[in-house]
Coordinates of C-alpha atoms and ligand atoms in Angstrom, one line a residue:
M7 CA -8.2 -32.2 1.1
P8 CA -4.7 -30.6 0.8
A9 CA -4.2 -27.3 2.8
C10 CA -4.5 -25.3 -0.4
R11 CA -6.3 -22.2 -1.5
L12 CA -7.9 -22.0 -5.0
L13 CA -7.5 -18.5 -6.4
G14 CA -9.8 -18.2 -9.4
E15 CA -10.9 -14.5 -9.6
A16 CA -9.6 -12.2 -12.3
G17 CA -6.0 -11.3 -11.8
C18 CA -5.3 -14.4 -9.7
P19 CA -2.5 -16.8 -10.7
M20 CA -3.6 -19.1 -13.5
R21 CA -1.8 -21.9 -15.3
I22 CA -2.3 -23.7 -18.6
A23 CA -3.2 -27.3 -17.9
N24 CA -3.3 -30.3 -20.3
K25 CA -4.9 -29.6 -23.7
G26 CA -4.5 -25.8 -23.3
F27 CA -7.3 -25.3 -20.7
I28 CA -6.7 -22.4 -18.4
V29 CA -7.3 -23.3 -14.7
P30 CA -6.7 -21.5 -11.4
E31 CA -3.3 -22.3 -9.9
L32 CA -3.3 -24.1 -6.6
I33 CA -1.4 -21.9 -4.1
A34 CA -0.6 -23.4 -0.7
P35 CA -0.7 -20.7 2.0
P36 CA 2.6 -20.5 3.9
V37 CA 0.8 -20.7 7.3
K38 CA -2.8 -21.1 8.5
H39 CA -5.0 -18.1 8.9
T40 CA -3.6 -16.0 6.0
L41 CA -5.2 -14.6 2.9
S42 CA -3.7 -13.7 -0.4
A43 CA -4.1 -10.5 -2.4
Y44 CA -2.1 -9.8 -5.6
G45 CA 0.6 -12.3 -4.5
V46 CA 1.0 -10.9 -1.0
W47 CA 0.2 -13.1 2.0
L48 CA -1.4 -11.3 4.9
F49 CA -2.5 -12.4 8.4
T50 CA -6.2 -12.8 9.1
D51 CA -7.6 -12.0 12.6
K52 CA -7.2 -15.6 13.8
N53 CA -3.5 -15.9 12.9
P54 CA -1.6 -16.7 16.2
T55 CA 1.4 -14.5 15.3
L56 CA -0.9 -11.6 14.7
K57 CA -2.7 -12.3 18.0
K58 CA 0.7 -12.3 19.9
I59 CA 1.7 -8.9 18.4
K60 CA -1.7 -7.4 19.3
K61 CA -1.0 -8.4 23.0
R62 CA 2.3 -6.4 22.9
V63 CA 1.5 -3.2 21.0
A64 CA -1.6 -1.1 20.1
P65 CA -1.3 1.2 17.1
S66 CA -3.1 4.5 17.8
V67 CA -3.5 6.4 14.5
H68 CA -5.7 3.9 12.7
G69 CA -2.9 1.5 11.9
D70 CA -4.9 -1.3 13.5
R71 CA -5.6 -3.5 10.4
H72 CA -5.1 -3.8 6.7
W73 CA -7.0 -1.1 4.9
D74 CA -8.8 -1.8 1.6
S75 CA -7.1 1.1 -0.3
S76 CA -3.9 -0.9 -0.3
Y77 CA -5.6 -3.4 -2.6
L78 CA -6.4 -0.6 -5.1
L79 CA -2.7 0.3 -5.2
M80 CA -1.8 -3.4 -5.8
D81 CA -4.3 -3.7 -8.6
Y82 CA -3.2 -0.4 -10.3
F83 CA 0.5 -1.4 -10.1
S84 CA -0.3 -4.9 -11.3
E85 CA -1.4 -3.1 -14.6
H86 CA 1.4 -0.5 -14.4
R87 CA 4.3 -2.6 -13.3
P88 CA 7.0 -0.6 -11.6
R89 CA 10.6 -1.0 -12.9
K90 CA 12.9 -3.3 -10.8
N91 CA 14.8 -1.3 -8.2
T92 CA 12.4 1.6 -8.3
R93 CA 12.7 3.4 -4.9
V94 CA 9.3 3.5 -3.3
L95 CA 8.2 5.4 -0.2
D96 CA 5.0 4.0 1.3
V97 CA 3.6 6.8 3.5
G98 CA 1.5 5.7 6.4
C99 CA 2.5 2.1 5.7
G100 CA 0.6 0.6 8.7
W101 CA 1.0 -3.2 8.7
G102 CA 2.8 -3.0 5.3
P103 CA 0.5 -4.6 2.7
T104 CA 1.5 -2.1 0.0
S105 CA 5.2 -2.1 1.0
I106 CA 5.3 -5.8 0.7
F107 CA 3.6 -5.8 -2.7
F108 CA 6.3 -3.4 -4.1
A109 CA 9.1 -5.4 -2.5
L110 CA 7.8 -8.5 -4.2
Q111 CA 8.0 -6.6 -7.5
G112 CA 11.7 -6.1 -6.9
C113 CA 11.4 -2.5 -5.8
K114 CA 13.5 -0.9 -3.0
V115 CA 10.8 0.0 -0.5
T116 CA 10.6 2.1 2.6
G117 CA 7.6 1.8 4.8
M118 CA 7.2 5.1 6.7
D119 CA 4.8 5.6 9.6
V120 CA 4.4 8.0 12.4
D121 CA 3.3 5.2 14.8
T122 CA 6.1 2.9 15.9
D123 CA 3.6 0.3 17.0
V124 CA 2.7 -0.7 13.4
F125 CA 6.2 -2.0 12.7
P126 CA 6.0 -5.3 14.5
F127 CA 3.1 -6.2 12.2
L128 CA 5.0 -5.1 9.1
D129 CA 8.1 -7.0 10.2
A130 CA 6.1 -10.2 10.7
Q131 CA 4.3 -9.9 7.4
A132 CA 7.5 -9.0 5.5
D133 CA 9.0 -12.3 7.0
L134 CA 5.9 -14.2 5.9
N135 CA 6.5 -13.0 2.3
A136 CA 10.3 -13.4 2.5
V137 CA 10.9 -9.8 1.5
K138 CA 12.9 -6.8 3.0
V139 CA 11.2 -3.5 3.7
E140 CA 13.2 -0.6 5.2
K141 CA 11.4 1.1 8.1
L142 CA 11.2 4.8 8.8
I143 CA 9.4 6.2 11.9
C144 CA 8.5 9.6 10.8
S145 CA 5.6 11.9 10.0
M146 CA 5.0 13.6 6.7
K147 CA 5.9 17.0 8.3
Q148 CA 9.3 15.7 9.3
M149 CA 10.3 14.5 5.8
K150 CA 12.7 17.1 4.4
K151 CA 13.7 17.7 0.8
K152 CA 17.0 15.8 1.2
D153 CA 15.1 12.8 2.7
L154 CA 12.6 12.8 -0.2
A155 CA 15.4 12.9 -2.8
N156 CA 15.9 9.2 -2.0
Y157 CA 12.7 8.1 -3.8
D158 CA 11.3 7.8 -7.3
V159 CA 7.7 7.1 -6.4
I160 CA 5.5 7.9 -3.3
V161 CA 2.5 5.8 -2.6
G162 CA -0.1 5.8 0.2
G163 CA -3.3 3.9 1.0
D164 CA -6.0 5.4 3.3
I165 CA -3.7 8.2 4.6
C166 CA -5.7 11.3 3.8
F167 CA -8.6 11.0 6.2
W168 CA -8.3 14.4 8.1
D169 CA -8.1 17.9 6.8
E170 CA -4.7 18.4 8.4
L171 CA -3.4 15.3 6.6
A172 CA -4.4 16.9 3.3
D173 CA -2.4 19.9 4.3
E174 CA 0.6 17.8 5.3
W175 CA 0.4 15.9 2.0
F176 CA 0.4 19.0 -0.1
A177 CA 3.3 20.6 1.8
M178 CA 5.3 17.3 1.5
L179 CA 4.5 17.0 -2.2
K180 CA 5.9 20.5 -2.9
R181 CA 9.2 19.4 -1.2
A182 CA 9.1 16.0 -3.0
A183 CA 8.6 17.8 -6.4
S184 CA 11.7 20.0 -5.8
A185 CA 13.6 16.9 -4.6
G186 CA 13.0 15.2 -7.9
V187 CA 10.4 12.6 -6.9
K188 CA 8.6 11.6 -10.1
K189 CA 5.1 10.4 -9.1
L190 CA 2.5 10.1 -6.4
V191 CA -0.2 7.4 -6.3
L192 CA -2.6 7.8 -3.4
A193 CA -5.6 5.5 -2.8
D194 CA -8.7 6.3 -0.8
P195 CA -12.3 5.4 -0.5
G196 CA -13.0 9.0 -1.6
R197 CA -13.2 11.0 1.6
Q198 CA -13.5 14.8 1.4
P199 CA -9.9 15.6 2.5
F200 CA -8.6 13.3 -0.3
L201 CA -10.9 15.1 -2.9
D202 CA -9.7 18.5 -1.6
L203 CA -6.1 17.4 -2.1
I204 CA -6.8 16.4 -5.7
D205 CA -8.2 19.9 -6.3
K206 CA -5.1 21.5 -4.8
C207 CA -2.6 19.2 -6.7
D208 CA -4.5 19.7 -10.0
K209 CA -3.7 23.4 -9.8
K210 CA 0.0 22.7 -9.5
W211 CA 0.9 19.5 -11.3
P212 CA -0.7 17.1 -13.9
T213 CA -3.2 15.2 -11.8
E214 CA -5.6 12.4 -12.5
H215 CA -8.5 11.1 -10.4
L216 CA -9.4 7.5 -11.3
I217 CA -12.2 5.4 -10.0
W218 CA -10.6 2.0 -9.5
L219 CA -11.7 -1.5 -8.7
A220 CA -9.7 -4.1 -6.7
L221 CA -10.7 -7.7 -7.1
Q222 CA -8.6 -9.4 -4.4
P223 CA -9.1 -10.4 -1.6
K224 CA -12.6 -9.1 -2.4
K225 CA -14.2 -6.5 -4.6
F226 CA -13.5 -3.0 -3.5
E227 CA -14.1 0.2 -5.4
G228 CA -12.3 3.5 -4.5
S229 CA -10.3 6.3 -5.9
L230 CA -6.8 6.8 -7.0
M231 CA -5.0 10.2 -7.3
I232 CA -2.1 10.1 -9.7
V233 CA 0.2 13.2 -9.7
T234 CA 3.1 13.6 -12.0
L235 CA 5.5 15.7 -9.9
N236 CA 8.4 15.5 -12.4
D237 CA 8.5 14.0 -16.0
Ligands
LIG10 C1 -5.7 4.1 7.9 S1 -4.0 3.5 8.2 C2 -3.5 2.8 6.6 C3 -2.4 1.8 6.7 C4 -1.9 1.2 5.4 N1 -1.6 2.2 4.4 C5 -3.0 0.3 4.8 O1 -3.4 0.6 3.7 O2 -3.3 -0.8 5.4 C6 -3.2 5.0 8.3 C7 -1.7 4.9 8.7 O3 -1.1 6.2 8.5 C8 -0.3 6.5 9.7 N2 -0.2 7.9 9.8 C9 -1.2 8.8 10.3 N3 -0.8 10.1 10.2 C10 0.5 10.0 9.7 C11 1.5 11.0 9.3 N4 1.2 12.3 9.6 N5 2.7 10.7 8.8 C12 2.9 9.3 8.6 N6 2.1 8.3 8.9 C13 0.9 8.7 9.4 C14 -1.0 5.8 10.8 O4 -0.1 5.5 11.9 C15 -1.5 4.5 10.1 O5 -0.6 3.5 10.2

């Protein structure tokens, strides 16, 4: 058997074979112990590069794996493709699954995280996918209006899990709106601080709450908050 992975679920790469049959495309993983989601290659637990990084650093604010909400963002933006060169800020980027997805779409991406220890994982996975992601070690509180003016879209996956994070988000979004950022798309399993943030945003900007389903690398249902900060 060749070292290939068959991707056959909805949304996976497909090709038209002889006589017009549609069959899943054979995609060879770049290295062993990786998985694919929406065109992004990510390390699995047994990957030797991942194991080496884990020996060196230990993220301490939950940036210790890929979180499923990132797949919700990938699925949503596979349907609502961002324009090339869109400037994207991935807040609480962790190991970078969402940042890498946007970089593969031709966006200019900055992965921002308060925890410096997540970045060796992001760097290694950006290399695996042959993309460039700018890095910013920063908390939401520290992002000033002039910093936020550098972005068109803000995204985040699983980064509204404490009440104080909902407060930080709301304060940062007010600065982002006055800095000209157009849109926020935040994904979450549906925790209370995330739902509270939706209520607060809804009073200030056009805000949607969507229940969304990701199909790769496995089925995962969660919530998306979409806020139009500027038209
Ligand atoms: C649950 S992880 C999600 C990581 C990534 N978004 C994903 O989907 O795999 C949350 C991340 O947010 C970061 N974080 C927590 N509080 C933050 C803050 N106030 N500002 C920026 N990043 C923060 C953590 O260091 C961690 O990497």
